[in-house]
GROMACS .gro file of C-alpha atoms in nm:
model
  375
    1MET     CA    1  -0.020   0.046   0.006
    2PRO     CA    2   0.180   0.349  -0.102
    3SER     CA    3   0.243   0.556   0.172
    4PRO     CA    4   0.032   0.903   0.250
    5SER     CA    5   0.347   1.078   0.122
    6LYS     CA    6   0.312   0.930  -0.238
    7ILE     CA    7  -0.073   0.913  -0.239
    8LEU     CA    8  -0.049   1.355  -0.160
    9SER     CA    9   0.230   1.364  -0.433
   10LYS     CA   10   0.005   1.196  -0.683
   11ARG     CA   11  -0.290   1.416  -0.634
   12SER     CA   12  -0.080   1.674  -0.675
   13SER     CA   13   0.032   1.575  -0.985
   14THR     CA   14  -0.275   1.467  -1.093
   15SER     CA   15  -0.393   1.857  -1.080
   16SER     CA   16  -0.138   2.010  -1.233
   17TYR     CA   17  -0.180   1.808  -1.489
   18ALA     CA   18  -0.541   1.900  -1.508
   19LYS     CA   19  -0.460   2.276  -1.490
   20ALA     CA   20  -0.250   2.218  -1.816
   21GLY     CA   21  -0.559   2.135  -1.988
   22VAL     CA   22  -0.536   1.718  -1.908
   23ASP     CA   23  -0.801   1.569  -1.761
   24VAL     CA   24  -0.653   1.178  -1.645
   25ALA     CA   25  -0.965   1.156  -1.456
   26LEU     CA   26  -1.208   1.189  -1.803
   27GLY     CA   27  -0.988   0.972  -1.987
   28ASN     CA   28  -1.067   0.669  -1.801
   29ARG     CA   29  -1.373   0.744  -1.780
   30LEU     CA   30  -1.379   0.783  -2.134
   31LYS     CA   31  -1.205   0.434  -2.188
   32SER     CA   32  -1.456   0.276  -1.914
   33GLY     CA   33  -1.739   0.255  -2.188
   34ILE     CA   34  -1.570   0.195  -2.505
   35GLY     CA   35  -1.589  -0.235  -2.410
   36GLN     CA   36  -1.927  -0.281  -2.423
   37LEU     CA   37  -1.915  -0.103  -2.791
   38VAL     CA   38  -1.599  -0.284  -2.965
   39ARG     CA   39  -1.651  -0.659  -2.759
   40PRO     CA   40  -1.951  -0.750  -3.065
   41THR     CA   41  -1.687  -0.719  -3.295
   42HIS     CA   42  -1.451  -0.961  -3.184
   43GLY     CA   43  -1.509  -1.299  -3.253
   44ALA     CA   44  -1.329  -1.612  -3.146
   45GLU     CA   45  -0.975  -1.505  -3.315
   46VAL     CA   46  -0.918  -1.224  -3.032
   47LEU     CA   47  -0.745  -1.284  -2.743
   48GLY     CA   48  -0.780  -1.041  -2.441
   49GLY     CA   49  -0.978  -0.733  -2.454
   50ILE     CA   50  -0.978  -0.360  -2.479
   51GLY     CA   51  -0.701  -0.159  -2.207
   52GLY     CA   52  -0.339  -0.390  -2.294
   53PHE     CA   53  -0.039  -0.196  -2.490
   54GLY     CA   54  -0.148  -0.386  -2.732
   55GLY     CA   55  -0.424  -0.595  -2.938
   56LEU     CA   56  -0.416  -0.964  -2.920
   57PHE     CA   57  -0.515  -1.072  -3.274
   58ARG     CA   58  -0.424  -1.468  -3.412
   59PRO     CA   59  -0.549  -1.540  -3.773
   60ASP     CA   60  -0.675  -1.902  -3.844
   61PHE     CA   61  -0.592  -1.902  -4.216
   62LYS     CA   62  -0.606  -2.258  -4.224
   63GLY     CA   63  -1.024  -2.134  -4.150
   64ARG     CA   64  -1.014  -1.873  -4.398
   65LYS     CA   65  -0.864  -2.094  -4.641
   66ILE     CA   66  -0.562  -1.912  -4.698
   67LYS     CA   67  -0.207  -2.081  -4.784
   68ASP     CA   68  -0.031  -1.801  -4.832
   69PRO     CA   69  -0.070  -1.532  -4.685
   70VAL     CA   70   0.013  -1.239  -4.704
   71LEU     CA   71  -0.135  -0.913  -4.474
   72VAL     CA   72  -0.251  -0.610  -4.632
   73SER     CA   73  -0.195  -0.260  -4.430
   74SER     CA   74  -0.368   0.088  -4.484
   75VAL     CA   75  -0.396   0.394  -4.228
   76ASP     CA   76  -0.638   0.638  -4.369
   77GLY     CA   77  -0.833   0.991  -4.185
   78VAL     CA   78  -1.143   1.105  -4.352
   79GLY     CA   79  -1.010   1.510  -4.402
   80THR     CA   80  -1.196   1.769  -4.350
   81LYS     CA   81  -1.545   1.587  -4.353
   82LEU     CA   82  -1.525   1.652  -3.999
   83LYS     CA   83  -1.547   1.983  -4.036
   84ILE     CA   84  -1.934   1.899  -4.077
   85ALA     CA   85  -1.930   1.726  -3.811
   86PHE     CA   86  -1.804   1.970  -3.621
   87ALA     CA   87  -2.116   2.262  -3.769
   88THR     CA   88  -2.419   1.971  -3.728
   89ASN     CA   89  -2.243   1.820  -3.394
   90ARG     CA   90  -2.327   1.507  -3.520
   91HIS     CA   91  -2.057   1.246  -3.454
   92ASP     CA   92  -2.223   0.938  -3.582
   93THR     CA   93  -2.114   0.855  -3.879
   94ILE     CA   94  -1.768   0.964  -3.903
   95GLY     CA   95  -1.694   0.643  -3.757
   96ALA     CA   96  -1.855   0.464  -4.056
   97ASP     CA   97  -1.691   0.694  -4.279
   98LEU     CA   98  -1.374   0.604  -4.100
   99VAL     CA   99  -1.370   0.172  -4.195
  100ASN     CA  100  -1.492   0.177  -4.511
  101HIS     CA  101  -1.253   0.406  -4.681
  102CYS     CA  102  -0.979   0.225  -4.509
  103LEU     CA  103  -1.160  -0.129  -4.576
  104ASN     CA  104  -1.207   0.024  -4.957
  105ASP     CA  105  -0.814   0.015  -4.969
  106ILE     CA  106  -0.749  -0.268  -4.915
  107ALA     CA  107  -1.060  -0.484  -5.058
  108VAL     CA  108  -0.888  -0.363  -5.444
  109THR     CA  109  -0.570  -0.593  -5.340
  110GLY     CA  110  -0.845  -0.852  -5.308
  111ALA     CA  111  -0.781  -0.876  -4.952
  112ARG     CA  112  -1.025  -0.913  -4.664
  113PRO     CA  113  -0.972  -0.732  -4.359
  114LEU     CA  114  -0.893  -0.916  -3.981
  115PHE     CA  115  -0.852  -0.585  -3.734
  116PHE     CA  116  -0.836  -0.187  -3.731
  117LEU     CA  117  -0.742   0.036  -3.514
  118ASP     CA  118  -0.809   0.412  -3.444
  119TYR     CA  119  -0.685   0.697  -3.351
  120ILE     CA  120  -0.962   1.036  -3.199
  121ALA     CA  121  -0.723   1.356  -3.042
  122ALA     CA  122  -0.832   1.631  -2.984
  123GLU     CA  123  -0.790   1.935  -2.682
  124LYS     CA  124  -1.078   1.758  -2.411
  125LEU     CA  125  -1.274   1.498  -2.494
  126GLU     CA  126  -1.608   1.472  -2.454
  127PRO     CA  127  -1.798   1.125  -2.336
  128THR     CA  128  -2.089   1.172  -2.573
  129VAL     CA  129  -1.921   1.263  -2.893
  130LEU     CA  130  -1.646   0.939  -2.773
  131ARG     CA  131  -1.876   0.729  -2.788
  132GLN     CA  132  -2.067   0.845  -3.124
  133ILE     CA  133  -1.768   0.837  -3.315
  134ILE     CA  134  -1.672   0.469  -3.163
  135THR     CA  135  -2.022   0.337  -3.170
  136GLY     CA  136  -1.954   0.435  -3.554
  137VAL     CA  137  -1.616   0.296  -3.568
  138ALA     CA  138  -1.799  -0.047  -3.434
  139ARG     CA  139  -2.093  -0.058  -3.667
  140ALA     CA  140  -1.938  -0.065  -3.984
  141CYS     CA  141  -1.613  -0.283  -3.872
  142LYS     CA  142  -1.886  -0.555  -3.730
  143ALA     CA  143  -2.108  -0.553  -4.091
  144ALA     CA  144  -1.738  -0.610  -4.193
  145GLY     CA  145  -1.629  -0.887  -4.063
  146CYS     CA  146  -1.334  -0.680  -3.903
  147ALA     CA  147  -1.264  -0.677  -3.502
  148LEU     CA  148  -1.206  -0.368  -3.347
  149ILE     CA  149  -0.859  -0.476  -3.136
  150GLY     CA  150  -0.779  -0.142  -3.000
  151GLY     CA  151  -0.698   0.243  -3.032
  152GLU     CA  152  -0.597   0.606  -2.880
  153THR     CA  153  -0.805   0.837  -2.779
  154ALA     CA  154  -0.580   1.173  -2.702
  155GLN     CA  155  -0.654   1.496  -2.470
  156MET     CA  156  -0.383   1.736  -2.631
  157PRO     CA  157  -0.462   2.126  -2.518
  158GLY     CA  158  -0.347   2.422  -2.719
  159LEU     CA  159  -0.298   2.201  -3.012
  160TYR     CA  160  -0.668   2.185  -3.155
  161HIS     CA  161  -0.969   2.405  -3.160
  162PRO     CA  162  -1.206   2.366  -2.850
  163GLY     CA  163  -1.475   2.097  -2.990
  164GLU     CA  164  -1.296   1.974  -3.269
  165TYR     CA  165  -1.112   1.610  -3.313
  166ASP     CA  166  -0.901   1.441  -3.533
  167LEU     CA  167  -0.983   1.080  -3.600
  168ALA     CA  168  -0.795   0.872  -3.820
  169GLY     CA  169  -0.771   0.417  -3.865
  170THR     CA  170  -0.525   0.224  -3.961
  171ILE     CA  171  -0.654  -0.160  -4.080
  172VAL     CA  172  -0.492  -0.447  -4.162
  173GLY     CA  173  -0.607  -0.747  -4.376
  174VAL     CA  174  -0.498  -1.050  -4.501
  175VAL     CA  175  -0.523  -1.197  -4.897
  176ASP     CA  176  -0.367  -1.477  -5.076
  177ARG     CA  177  -0.068  -1.488  -5.248
  178LYS     CA  178  -0.231  -1.625  -5.562
  179GLN     CA  179  -0.563  -1.379  -5.516
  180LEU     CA  180  -0.331  -1.079  -5.483
  181LEU     CA  181  -0.467  -0.802  -5.694
  182ASP     CA  182  -0.167  -0.620  -5.848
  183GLY     CA  183  -0.251  -0.490  -6.193
  184SER     CA  184  -0.057  -0.759  -6.348
  185ARG     CA  185  -0.372  -0.915  -6.505
  186VAL     CA  186  -0.520  -0.616  -6.627
  187THR     CA  187  -0.459  -0.671  -7.058
  188VAL     CA  188  -0.624  -0.415  -7.333
  189GLY     CA  189  -0.891  -0.484  -7.401
  190ASP     CA  190  -1.049  -0.562  -7.043
  191SER     CA  191  -1.323  -0.377  -6.996
  192LEU     CA  192  -1.412  -0.095  -6.675
  193ILE     CA  193  -1.726  -0.127  -6.468
  194GLY     CA  194  -1.813   0.138  -6.217
  195LEU     CA  195  -1.926   0.152  -5.868
  196PRO     CA  196  -2.173   0.464  -5.783
  197SER     CA  197  -2.052   0.643  -5.500
  198ASN     CA  198  -2.341   0.797  -5.288
  199GLY     CA  199  -2.187   1.145  -5.260
  200LEU     CA  200  -1.844   1.265  -5.188
  201HIS     CA  201  -1.696   1.010  -4.958
  202THR     CA  202  -1.459   1.119  -4.797
  203ASN     CA  203  -1.270   1.354  -4.998
  204GLY     CA  204  -1.278   1.709  -5.182
  205TYR     CA  205  -1.416   1.827  -4.847
  206SER     CA  206  -1.232   2.172  -4.861
  207LEU     CA  207  -1.312   2.256  -5.195
  208ALA     CA  208  -1.679   2.122  -5.133
  209ARG     CA  209  -1.705   2.359  -4.774
  210LYS     CA  210  -1.492   2.658  -4.980
  211VAL     CA  211  -1.715   2.639  -5.258
  212LEU     CA  212  -2.075   2.599  -5.123
  213LEU     CA  213  -2.039   2.760  -4.762
  214GLU     CA  214  -1.795   3.056  -4.856
  215THR     CA  215  -1.877   3.108  -5.183
  216MET     CA  216  -2.259   3.008  -5.209
  217LYS     CA  217  -2.335   3.130  -4.872
  218LEU     CA  218  -2.586   2.753  -4.861
  219LYS     CA  219  -2.664   2.681  -4.526
  220LEU     CA  220  -2.635   2.307  -4.400
  221SER     CA  221  -3.009   2.302  -4.335
  222SER     CA  222  -3.090   2.418  -4.689
  223ARG     CA  223  -3.183   2.212  -4.983
  224PRO     CA  224  -3.004   2.350  -5.254
  225GLN     CA  225  -3.203   2.238  -5.574
  226GLY     CA  226  -3.132   1.945  -5.772
  227LEU     CA  227  -3.053   1.781  -5.416
  228THR     CA  228  -3.300   1.588  -5.279
  229THR     CA  229  -3.184   1.626  -4.917
  230THR     CA  230  -3.067   1.886  -4.734
  231LEU     CA  231  -2.719   2.004  -4.810
  232GLU     CA  232  -2.602   1.890  -4.397
  233ALA     CA  233  -2.783   1.519  -4.484
  234GLU     CA  234  -2.578   1.541  -4.830
  235LEU     CA  235  -2.232   1.594  -4.699
  236LEU     CA  236  -2.250   1.344  -4.422
  237LYS     CA  237  -2.363   1.035  -4.623
  238VAL     CA  238  -2.152   0.788  -4.536
  239HIS     CA  239  -1.831   0.683  -4.760
  240ARG     CA  240  -2.010   0.351  -4.902
  241SER     CA  241  -1.818   0.003  -4.831
  242TYR     CA  242  -1.759  -0.207  -5.137
  243LEU     CA  243  -1.733  -0.520  -4.950
  244PRO     CA  244  -2.046  -0.690  -5.053
  245ALA     CA  245  -1.931  -0.608  -5.413
  246PHE     CA  246  -1.600  -0.788  -5.422
  247GLU     CA  247  -1.778  -1.065  -5.220
  248LYS     CA  248  -2.038  -1.130  -5.509
  249VAL     CA  249  -1.786  -1.067  -5.781
  250ALA     CA  250  -1.564  -1.374  -5.585
  251THR     CA  251  -1.824  -1.593  -5.662
  252LEU     CA  252  -1.809  -1.588  -6.037
  253GLY     CA  253  -1.432  -1.734  -5.959
  254LYS     CA  254  -1.099  -1.646  -5.861
  255LYS     CA  255  -0.948  -1.514  -6.204
  256THR     CA  256  -1.282  -1.312  -6.293
  257LEU     CA  257  -1.129  -1.001  -6.132
  258HIS     CA  258  -0.792  -0.848  -6.326
  259ALA     CA  259  -0.764  -0.554  -6.090
  260ALA     CA  260  -0.926  -0.249  -5.876
  261ALA     CA  261  -0.937   0.142  -5.798
  262HIS     CA  262  -1.070   0.284  -5.513
  263ILE     CA  263  -1.155   0.613  -5.609
  264THR     CA  264  -1.071   0.861  -5.343
  265GLY     CA  265  -0.817   1.199  -5.350
  266GLY     CA  266  -0.684   1.272  -5.703
  267GLY     CA  267  -1.020   1.107  -5.855
  268LEU     CA  268  -1.078   0.922  -6.162
  269ILE     CA  269  -0.737   1.048  -6.357
  270ASP     CA  270  -0.499   0.997  -6.076
  271ASN     CA  271  -0.618   0.670  -5.943
  272LEU     CA  272  -0.657   0.469  -6.201
  273PRO     CA  273  -0.331   0.491  -6.311
  274ARG     CA  274  -0.157   0.330  -5.995
  275ILE     CA  275  -0.357  -0.009  -6.147
  276LEU     CA  276  -0.230   0.031  -6.529
  277PRO     CA  277   0.043  -0.205  -6.688
  278SER     CA  278   0.309   0.067  -6.836
  279HIS     CA  279   0.148  -0.018  -7.169
  280CYS     CA  280  -0.218   0.002  -7.098
  281ASP     CA  281  -0.401   0.371  -7.046
  282ALA     CA  282  -0.773   0.337  -6.904
  283PHE     CA  283  -1.017   0.501  -7.167
  284ILE     CA  284  -1.339   0.639  -7.001
  285ASP     CA  285  -1.625   0.754  -7.097
  286SER     CA  286  -1.782   1.040  -6.876
  287THR     CA  287  -2.142   1.046  -7.028
  288SER     CA  288  -2.175   0.666  -6.923
  289TRP     CA  289  -2.294   0.731  -6.538
  290LYS     CA  290  -2.578   1.011  -6.454
  291ILE     CA  291  -2.298   1.301  -6.217
  292PRO     CA  292  -2.449   1.368  -5.909
  293ALA     CA  293  -2.589   1.644  -5.812
  294ILE     CA  294  -2.381   1.770  -5.602
  295PHE     CA  295  -2.113   1.753  -5.826
  296GLN     CA  296  -2.289   2.005  -6.074
  297LEU     CA  297  -2.346   2.208  -5.749
  298ILE     CA  298  -1.964   2.227  -5.672
  299ALA     CA  299  -1.890   2.286  -6.012
  300GLN     CA  300  -2.108   2.568  -6.089
  301GLY     CA  301  -2.111   2.757  -5.788
  302GLY     CA  302  -1.719   2.721  -5.772
  303SER     CA  303  -1.695   2.817  -6.194
  304ILE     CA  304  -1.468   2.482  -6.141
  305ASP     CA  305  -1.318   2.378  -6.457
  306PRO     CA  306  -1.494   1.963  -6.527
  307LEU     CA  307  -1.144   1.831  -6.519
  308GLU     CA  308  -1.027   1.941  -6.196
  309MET     CA  309  -1.334   1.830  -6.053
  310TYR     CA  310  -1.279   1.487  -6.188
  311ARG     CA  311  -0.921   1.544  -6.065
  312VAL     CA  312  -1.047   1.611  -5.752
  313PHE     CA  313  -1.399   1.469  -5.671
  314ASN     CA  314  -1.570   1.058  -5.749
  315MET     CA  315  -1.757   1.222  -6.010
  316GLY     CA  316  -2.051   0.955  -5.922
  317ILE     CA  317  -1.791   0.662  -5.903
  318GLY     CA  318  -1.684   0.502  -5.615
  319MET     CA  319  -1.439   0.250  -5.725
  320VAL     CA  320  -1.331   0.102  -6.041
  321LEU     CA  321  -1.377  -0.280  -6.133
  322VAL     CA  322  -1.134  -0.428  -6.446
  323VAL     CA  323  -1.273  -0.766  -6.587
  324SER     CA  324  -1.233  -0.935  -6.952
  325LYS     CA  325  -1.514  -0.836  -7.163
  326GLU     CA  326  -1.670  -1.138  -7.207
  327ASN     CA  327  -1.754  -1.048  -6.821
  328GLU     CA  328  -1.868  -0.764  -6.851
  329LYS     CA  329  -2.205  -0.734  -6.851
  330GLN     CA  330  -2.255  -1.054  -6.663
  331VAL     CA  331  -2.004  -0.873  -6.335
  332ALA     CA  332  -2.191  -0.457  -6.381
  333LYS     CA  333  -2.543  -0.642  -6.355
  334LEU     CA  334  -2.432  -0.873  -6.069
  335VAL     CA  335  -2.292  -0.533  -5.873
  336GLY     CA  336  -2.515  -0.279  -5.973
  337GLY     CA  337  -2.287  -0.108  -6.164
  338LYS     CA  338  -2.196   0.043  -6.498
  339ILE     CA  339  -1.939  -0.004  -6.783
  340ILE     CA  340  -1.752   0.322  -6.782
  341GLY     CA  341  -1.487   0.228  -6.998
  342LYS     CA  342  -1.193  -0.040  -7.199
  343ILE     CA  343  -0.882  -0.104  -7.123
  344ILE     CA  344  -0.631   0.048  -7.449
  345LYS     CA  345  -0.289   0.084  -7.571
  346GLY     CA  346  -0.116   0.367  -7.378
  347THR     CA  347   0.156   0.456  -7.164
  348GLY     CA  348  -0.049   0.405  -6.819
  349ASP     CA  349  -0.257   0.701  -6.863
  350VAL     CA  350  -0.622   0.800  -6.837
  351GLN     CA  351  -0.844   0.919  -7.137
  352LEU     CA  352  -1.122   1.053  -6.982
  353GLU     CA  353  -1.331   1.189  -7.310
  354PRO     CA  354  -1.520   1.429  -7.272
  355ALA     CA  355  -1.345   1.550  -7.037
  356ASN     CA  356  -1.588   1.853  -7.012
  357CYS     CA  357  -1.917   1.646  -6.928
  358LEU     CA  358  -2.081   1.725  -6.605
  359THR     CA  359  -2.385   1.630  -6.667
  360HIS     CA  360  -2.484   1.369  -6.943
  361SER     CA  361  -2.608   1.076  -6.859
  362GLY     CA  362  -2.488   0.858  -7.141
  363LYS     CA  363  -2.756   0.902  -7.404
  364ASP     CA  364  -2.731   1.260  -7.465
  365TYR     CA  365  -2.352   1.172  -7.650
  366LYS     CA  366  -2.392   0.965  -7.911
  367LYS     CA  367  -2.056   1.087  -8.099
  368THR     CA  368  -1.801   0.941  -7.769
  369SER     CA  369  -2.035   0.634  -7.731
  370LYS     CA  370  -1.943   0.528  -8.029
  371SER     CA  371  -1.633   0.641  -8.083
  372LEU     CA  372  -1.619   0.413  -7.732
  373GLY     CA  373  -1.711   0.095  -7.886
  374LYS     CA  374  -1.487   0.154  -8.194
  375LEU     CA  375  -1.164   0.125  -7.981
   0.00000   0.00000   0.00000
């Protein structure tokens, strides 16, 4: 048992720390309620509970039928979409945004998630806000069969504005080496299947906020023309998880999917080259899908060049699958996607035609559709 002098010393130290802006007691209270949110994401592969120095996970590769396991990891955040959460005091979706973004980043390699860890930092952590964030993280992890095995909550006075926080996450998944998608299967003549996004996902919010809230002076509670919901609801739509689509394609055979690209920051123009061989280009018919109204609103409100729009935003396509020509219709129907282009001879770049398309939905631009068919 510690001596009275040691106890007094500890109290003095804690009080001094609190005066400096870090409430240790609050931190402990925050952690005490996390377990009940996290445990439902745990399965037999998770060893121990929450609160240790490290999360423990014993992967059952045999049970997963993986002979030559390759671990795939990714770390990411949600950018300035957080500013919308702060402004609306809604924090129940941002955690799911984080998980789904990370899920998609490893899914394009053929990997399936194993476990996830989160990081939350703020000037002062509010219990209700933290609970909302973790609820969203846990909900998305559970839906993906991904264990939430740990995280960090940090109080850093003087570094963040009051009422604001930063959020990041790390995911680890696994793929059998023979099924690894690295772009090497992509060949001239392959088809590109675009899977629809439900909005901005988690990219381009700095530009979107500047245009919508500063230039156009729109209220988050308003419903601008063309949108079917309020601006707040539109901007807080959860980043879509494409894991179910990958699982559906897998039922068609292990060699059906040649490659995949998660369309995040950089849009179609900067993300597709990451999976292209040096002798191939991706030809995109930008009239083959309908551009969602939110992107048209941003482009018009900010007088933004169409090509820049395609470099910043996903423009309605959140994931691109590369499959053989013979499988294009079957895959597109199975996953609810659109055939948006094909792989042609080139130098590892993207050809977007027409590059100024912001409103067409496919039937309006016959010239481009015909030229695509001739390639």
